[in-house]
Coordinates of N, CA and C in Angstrom, one line a residue:
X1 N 99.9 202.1 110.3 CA 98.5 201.8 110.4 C 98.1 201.7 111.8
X2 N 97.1 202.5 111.8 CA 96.6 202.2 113.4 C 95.5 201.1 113.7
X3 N 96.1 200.2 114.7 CA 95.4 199.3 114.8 C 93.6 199.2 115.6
X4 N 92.6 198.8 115.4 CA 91.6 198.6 116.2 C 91.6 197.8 116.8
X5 N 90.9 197.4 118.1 CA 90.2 196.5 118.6 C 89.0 196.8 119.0
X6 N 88.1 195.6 118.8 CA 86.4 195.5 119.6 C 86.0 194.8 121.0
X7 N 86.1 195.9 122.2 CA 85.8 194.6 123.2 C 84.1 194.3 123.1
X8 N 84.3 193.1 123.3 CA 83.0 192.2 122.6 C 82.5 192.0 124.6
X9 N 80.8 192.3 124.5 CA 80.3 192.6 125.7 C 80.3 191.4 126.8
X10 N 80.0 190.4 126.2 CA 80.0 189.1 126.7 C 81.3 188.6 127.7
X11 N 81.1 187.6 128.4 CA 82.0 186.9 129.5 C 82.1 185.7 128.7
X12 N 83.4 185.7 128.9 CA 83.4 184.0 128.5 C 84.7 183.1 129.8
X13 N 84.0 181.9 130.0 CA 85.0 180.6 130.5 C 85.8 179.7 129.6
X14 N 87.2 179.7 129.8 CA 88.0 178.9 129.4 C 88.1 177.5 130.3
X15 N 87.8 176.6 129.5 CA 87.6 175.3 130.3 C 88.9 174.3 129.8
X16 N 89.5 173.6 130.3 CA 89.9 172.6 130.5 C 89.6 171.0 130.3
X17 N 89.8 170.2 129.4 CA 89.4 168.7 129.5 C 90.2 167.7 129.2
X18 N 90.0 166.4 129.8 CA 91.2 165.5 128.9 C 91.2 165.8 127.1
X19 N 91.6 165.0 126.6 CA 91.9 165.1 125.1 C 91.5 164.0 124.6
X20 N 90.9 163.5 126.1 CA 89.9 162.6 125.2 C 88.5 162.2 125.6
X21 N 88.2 163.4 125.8 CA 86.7 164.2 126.4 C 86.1 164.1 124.8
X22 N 84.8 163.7 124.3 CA 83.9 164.2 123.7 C 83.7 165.2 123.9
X23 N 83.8 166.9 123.0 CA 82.9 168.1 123.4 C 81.6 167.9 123.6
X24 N 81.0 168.5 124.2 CA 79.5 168.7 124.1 C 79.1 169.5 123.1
X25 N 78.0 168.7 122.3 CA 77.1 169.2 121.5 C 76.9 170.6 121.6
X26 N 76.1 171.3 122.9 CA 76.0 172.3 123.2 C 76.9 173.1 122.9
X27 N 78.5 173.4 122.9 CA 79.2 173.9 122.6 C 79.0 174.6 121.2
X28 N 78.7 173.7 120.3 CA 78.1 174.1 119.0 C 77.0 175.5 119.0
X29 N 76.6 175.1 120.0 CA 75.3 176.1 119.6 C 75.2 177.7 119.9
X30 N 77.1 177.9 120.8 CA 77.2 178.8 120.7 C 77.4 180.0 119.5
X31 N 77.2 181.5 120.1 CA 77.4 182.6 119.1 C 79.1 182.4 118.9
X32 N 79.9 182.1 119.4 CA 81.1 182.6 119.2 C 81.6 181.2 120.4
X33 N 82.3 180.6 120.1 CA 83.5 179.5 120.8 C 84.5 179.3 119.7
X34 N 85.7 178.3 120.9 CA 86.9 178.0 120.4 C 87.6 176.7 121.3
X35 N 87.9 176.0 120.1 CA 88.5 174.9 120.7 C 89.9 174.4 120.1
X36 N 90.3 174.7 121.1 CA 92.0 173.8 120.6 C 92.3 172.3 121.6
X37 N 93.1 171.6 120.6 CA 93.5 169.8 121.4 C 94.6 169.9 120.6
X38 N 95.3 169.5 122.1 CA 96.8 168.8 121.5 C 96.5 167.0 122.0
X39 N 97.9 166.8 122.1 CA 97.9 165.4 123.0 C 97.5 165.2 124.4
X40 N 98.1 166.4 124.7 CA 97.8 166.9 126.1 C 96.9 167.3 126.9
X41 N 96.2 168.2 126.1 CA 94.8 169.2 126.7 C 93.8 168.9 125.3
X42 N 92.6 169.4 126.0 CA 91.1 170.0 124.9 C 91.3 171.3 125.8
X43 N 90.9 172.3 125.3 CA 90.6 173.3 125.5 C 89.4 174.2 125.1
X44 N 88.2 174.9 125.4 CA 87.0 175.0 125.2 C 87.2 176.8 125.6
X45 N 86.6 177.3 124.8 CA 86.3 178.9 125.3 C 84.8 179.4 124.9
X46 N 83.7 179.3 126.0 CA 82.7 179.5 125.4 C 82.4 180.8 126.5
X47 N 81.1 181.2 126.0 CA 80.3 182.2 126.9 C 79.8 181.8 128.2
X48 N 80.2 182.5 129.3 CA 79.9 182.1 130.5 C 78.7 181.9 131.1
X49 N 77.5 181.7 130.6 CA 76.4 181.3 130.5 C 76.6 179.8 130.1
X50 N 77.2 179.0 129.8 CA 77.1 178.0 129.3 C 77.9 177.2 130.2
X51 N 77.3 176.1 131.1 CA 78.0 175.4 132.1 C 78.1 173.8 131.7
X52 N 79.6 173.5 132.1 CA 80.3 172.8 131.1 C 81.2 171.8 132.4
X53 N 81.3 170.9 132.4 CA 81.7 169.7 133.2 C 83.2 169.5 133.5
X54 N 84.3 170.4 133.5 CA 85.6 170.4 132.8 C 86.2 170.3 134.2
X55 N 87.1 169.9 133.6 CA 88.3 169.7 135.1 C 89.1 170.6 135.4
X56 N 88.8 171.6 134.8 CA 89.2 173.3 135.6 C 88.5 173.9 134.6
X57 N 88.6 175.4 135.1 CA 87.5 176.0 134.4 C 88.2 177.8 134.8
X58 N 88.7 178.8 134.4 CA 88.7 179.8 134.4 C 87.4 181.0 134.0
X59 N 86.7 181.7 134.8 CA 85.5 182.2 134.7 C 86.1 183.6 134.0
X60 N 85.3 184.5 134.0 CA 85.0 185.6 134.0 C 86.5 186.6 132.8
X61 N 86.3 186.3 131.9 CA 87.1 186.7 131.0 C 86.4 187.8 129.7
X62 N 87.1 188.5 129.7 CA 86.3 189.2 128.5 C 87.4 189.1 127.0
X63 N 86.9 189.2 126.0 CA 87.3 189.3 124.4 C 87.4 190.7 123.9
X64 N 88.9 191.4 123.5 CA 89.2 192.2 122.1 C 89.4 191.7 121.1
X65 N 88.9 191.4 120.1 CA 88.8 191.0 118.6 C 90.3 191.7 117.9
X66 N 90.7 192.0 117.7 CA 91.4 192.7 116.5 C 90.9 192.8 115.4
X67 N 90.4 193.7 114.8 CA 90.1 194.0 113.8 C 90.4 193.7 112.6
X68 N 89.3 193.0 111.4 CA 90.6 192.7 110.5 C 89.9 192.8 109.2
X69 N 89.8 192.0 108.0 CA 90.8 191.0 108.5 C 91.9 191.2 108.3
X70 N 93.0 189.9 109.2 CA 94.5 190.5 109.3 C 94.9 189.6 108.2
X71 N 95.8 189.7 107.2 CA 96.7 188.8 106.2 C 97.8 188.1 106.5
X72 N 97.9 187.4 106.6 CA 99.2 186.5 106.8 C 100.0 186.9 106.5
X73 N 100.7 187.9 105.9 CA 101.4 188.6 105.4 C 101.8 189.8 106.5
X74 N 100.8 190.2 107.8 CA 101.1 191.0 108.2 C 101.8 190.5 109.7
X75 N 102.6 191.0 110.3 CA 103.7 190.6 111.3 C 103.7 191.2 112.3
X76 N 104.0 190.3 113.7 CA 103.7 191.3 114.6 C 102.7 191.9 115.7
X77 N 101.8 191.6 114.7 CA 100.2 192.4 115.1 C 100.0 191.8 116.9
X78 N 100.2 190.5 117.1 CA 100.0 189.9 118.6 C 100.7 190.2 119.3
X79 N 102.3 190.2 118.9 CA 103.2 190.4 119.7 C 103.4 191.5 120.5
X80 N 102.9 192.5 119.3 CA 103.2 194.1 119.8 C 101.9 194.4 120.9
X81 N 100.9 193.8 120.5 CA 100.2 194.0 121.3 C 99.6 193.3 122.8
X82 N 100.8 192.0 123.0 CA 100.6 191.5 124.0 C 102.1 191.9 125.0
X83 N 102.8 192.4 123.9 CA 103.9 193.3 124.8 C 103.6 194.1 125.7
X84 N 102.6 195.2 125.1 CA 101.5 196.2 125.6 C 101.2 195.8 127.0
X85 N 100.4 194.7 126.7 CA 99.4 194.1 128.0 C 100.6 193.5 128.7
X86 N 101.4 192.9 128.4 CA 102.6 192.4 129.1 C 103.2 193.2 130.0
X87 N 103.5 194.4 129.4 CA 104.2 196.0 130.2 C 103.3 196.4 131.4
X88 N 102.4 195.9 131.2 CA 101.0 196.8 132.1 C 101.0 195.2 132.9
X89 N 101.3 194.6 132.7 CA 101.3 193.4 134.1 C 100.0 192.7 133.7
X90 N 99.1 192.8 133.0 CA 98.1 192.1 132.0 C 97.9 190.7 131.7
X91 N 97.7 189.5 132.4 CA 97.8 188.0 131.5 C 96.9 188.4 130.6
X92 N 97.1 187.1 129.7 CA 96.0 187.3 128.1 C 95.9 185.9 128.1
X93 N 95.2 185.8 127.2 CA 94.4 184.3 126.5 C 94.8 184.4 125.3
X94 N 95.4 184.1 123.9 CA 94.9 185.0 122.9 C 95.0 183.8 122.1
X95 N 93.9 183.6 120.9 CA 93.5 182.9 120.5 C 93.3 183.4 118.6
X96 N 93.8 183.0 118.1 CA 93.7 183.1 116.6 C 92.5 182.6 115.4
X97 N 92.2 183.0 114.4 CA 91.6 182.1 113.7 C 92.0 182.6 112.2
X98 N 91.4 182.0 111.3 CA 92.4 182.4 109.3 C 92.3 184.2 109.5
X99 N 91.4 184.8 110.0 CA 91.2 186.2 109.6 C 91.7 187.1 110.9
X100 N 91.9 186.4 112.2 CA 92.0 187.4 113.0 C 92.7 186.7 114.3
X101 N 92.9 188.0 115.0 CA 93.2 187.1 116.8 C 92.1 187.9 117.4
X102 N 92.1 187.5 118.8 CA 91.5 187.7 119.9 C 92.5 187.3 121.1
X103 N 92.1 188.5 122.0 CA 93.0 188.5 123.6 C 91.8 189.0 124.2
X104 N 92.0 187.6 125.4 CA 91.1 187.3 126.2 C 92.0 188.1 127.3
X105 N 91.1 189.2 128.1 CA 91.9 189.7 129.4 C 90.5 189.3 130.8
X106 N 91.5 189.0 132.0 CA 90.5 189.0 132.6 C 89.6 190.2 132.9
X107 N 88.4 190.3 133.5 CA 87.3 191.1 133.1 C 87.9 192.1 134.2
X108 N 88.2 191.7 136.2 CA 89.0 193.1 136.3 C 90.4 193.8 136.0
X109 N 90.5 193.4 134.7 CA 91.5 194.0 133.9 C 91.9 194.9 132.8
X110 N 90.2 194.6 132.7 CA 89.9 195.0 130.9 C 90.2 196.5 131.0
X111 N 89.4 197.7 131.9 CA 89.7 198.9 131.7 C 91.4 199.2 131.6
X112 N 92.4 198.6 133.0 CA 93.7 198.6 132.8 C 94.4 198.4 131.4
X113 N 93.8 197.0 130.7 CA 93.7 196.5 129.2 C 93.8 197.9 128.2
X114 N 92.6 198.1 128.2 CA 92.1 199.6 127.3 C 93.2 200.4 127.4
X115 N 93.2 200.8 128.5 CA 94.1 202.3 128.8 C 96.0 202.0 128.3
X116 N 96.1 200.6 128.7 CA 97.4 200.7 128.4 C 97.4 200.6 126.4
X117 N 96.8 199.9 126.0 CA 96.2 199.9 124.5 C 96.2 201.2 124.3
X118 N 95.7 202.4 124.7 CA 95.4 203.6 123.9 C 96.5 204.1 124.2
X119 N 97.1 204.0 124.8 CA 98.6 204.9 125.6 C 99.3 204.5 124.6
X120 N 99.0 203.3 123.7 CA 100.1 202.9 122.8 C 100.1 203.5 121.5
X121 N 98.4 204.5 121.5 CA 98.1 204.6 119.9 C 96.9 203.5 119.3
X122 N 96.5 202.4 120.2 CA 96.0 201.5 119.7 C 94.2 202.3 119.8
X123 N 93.3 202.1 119.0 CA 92.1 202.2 118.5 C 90.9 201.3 119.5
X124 N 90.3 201.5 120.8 CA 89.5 200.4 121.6 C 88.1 200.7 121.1
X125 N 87.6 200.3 121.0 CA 86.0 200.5 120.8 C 85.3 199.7 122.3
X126 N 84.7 200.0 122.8 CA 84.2 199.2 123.8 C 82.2 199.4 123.5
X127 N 82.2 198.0 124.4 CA 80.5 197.3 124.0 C 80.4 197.5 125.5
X128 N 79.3 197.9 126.2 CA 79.0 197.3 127.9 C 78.1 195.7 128.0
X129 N 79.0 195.0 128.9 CA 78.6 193.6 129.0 C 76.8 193.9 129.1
X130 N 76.4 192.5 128.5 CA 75.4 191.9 128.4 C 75.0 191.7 129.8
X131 N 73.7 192.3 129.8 CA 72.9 191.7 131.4 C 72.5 190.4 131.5
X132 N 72.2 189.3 132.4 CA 72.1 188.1 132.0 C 70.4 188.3 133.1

């Protein structure tokens, strides 16, 4: 099965907070976020448009969706494809939800991202970022 991905046009910031930060409301009102808390961290991934009070902050990241939905049943799907980005010297973000993943690469990386992806057989679709 050949896999797809969607790079989604938008920038997004990965923020940082205690874990025992209140999110901000506003977070909600995004098109697309993500929030993980352990004991340790909150973690916030919103659109870079949206300025956020965090005790570190990583800017300029862009989103491939994987295509899906993917079944629990299916194996692999991240690994193989962060091996990819791994071989090509690539950091990722990647971030799951019930239907799918997402790998966040930084934005001057994304073309490098793509290319090593298709070299693999993998399927890119690309969006051109949003003007702000």
């Amino acid at each position: 099965m050949r896999m797809t991905l969607a790079v989604h046009p938008q920038l997004y910031t990965i923020h940082s907070f205690s874990p025992s930060t209140a999110i901000p409301a506003s977070v909600f009102n995004q098109p697309m976020f993500f929030i993980g808390k352990t004991r340790e961290e909150l973690s916030v991934v919103v659109p870079d448009d949206l300025s956020l009070d965090s005790l570190e902050q990583e800017n300029d990241w862009r989103c491939m969706e994987i295509l899906g939905p993917l079944g629990f049943s299916m194996t692999g799907i991240l690994a193989q494809i962060s091996t990819t980005l791994a071989d090509a010297h690539i950091s990722i973000f990647a971030i799951s939800t019930f239907d799918t993943d997402y790998i966040l690469v930084k934005k001057d990386k994304l073309q490098d991202a793509i290319t090593a992806l298709r070299q693999k057989n993998y399927q890119v679709i690309e969006h051109q970022p949003e003007s702000n």
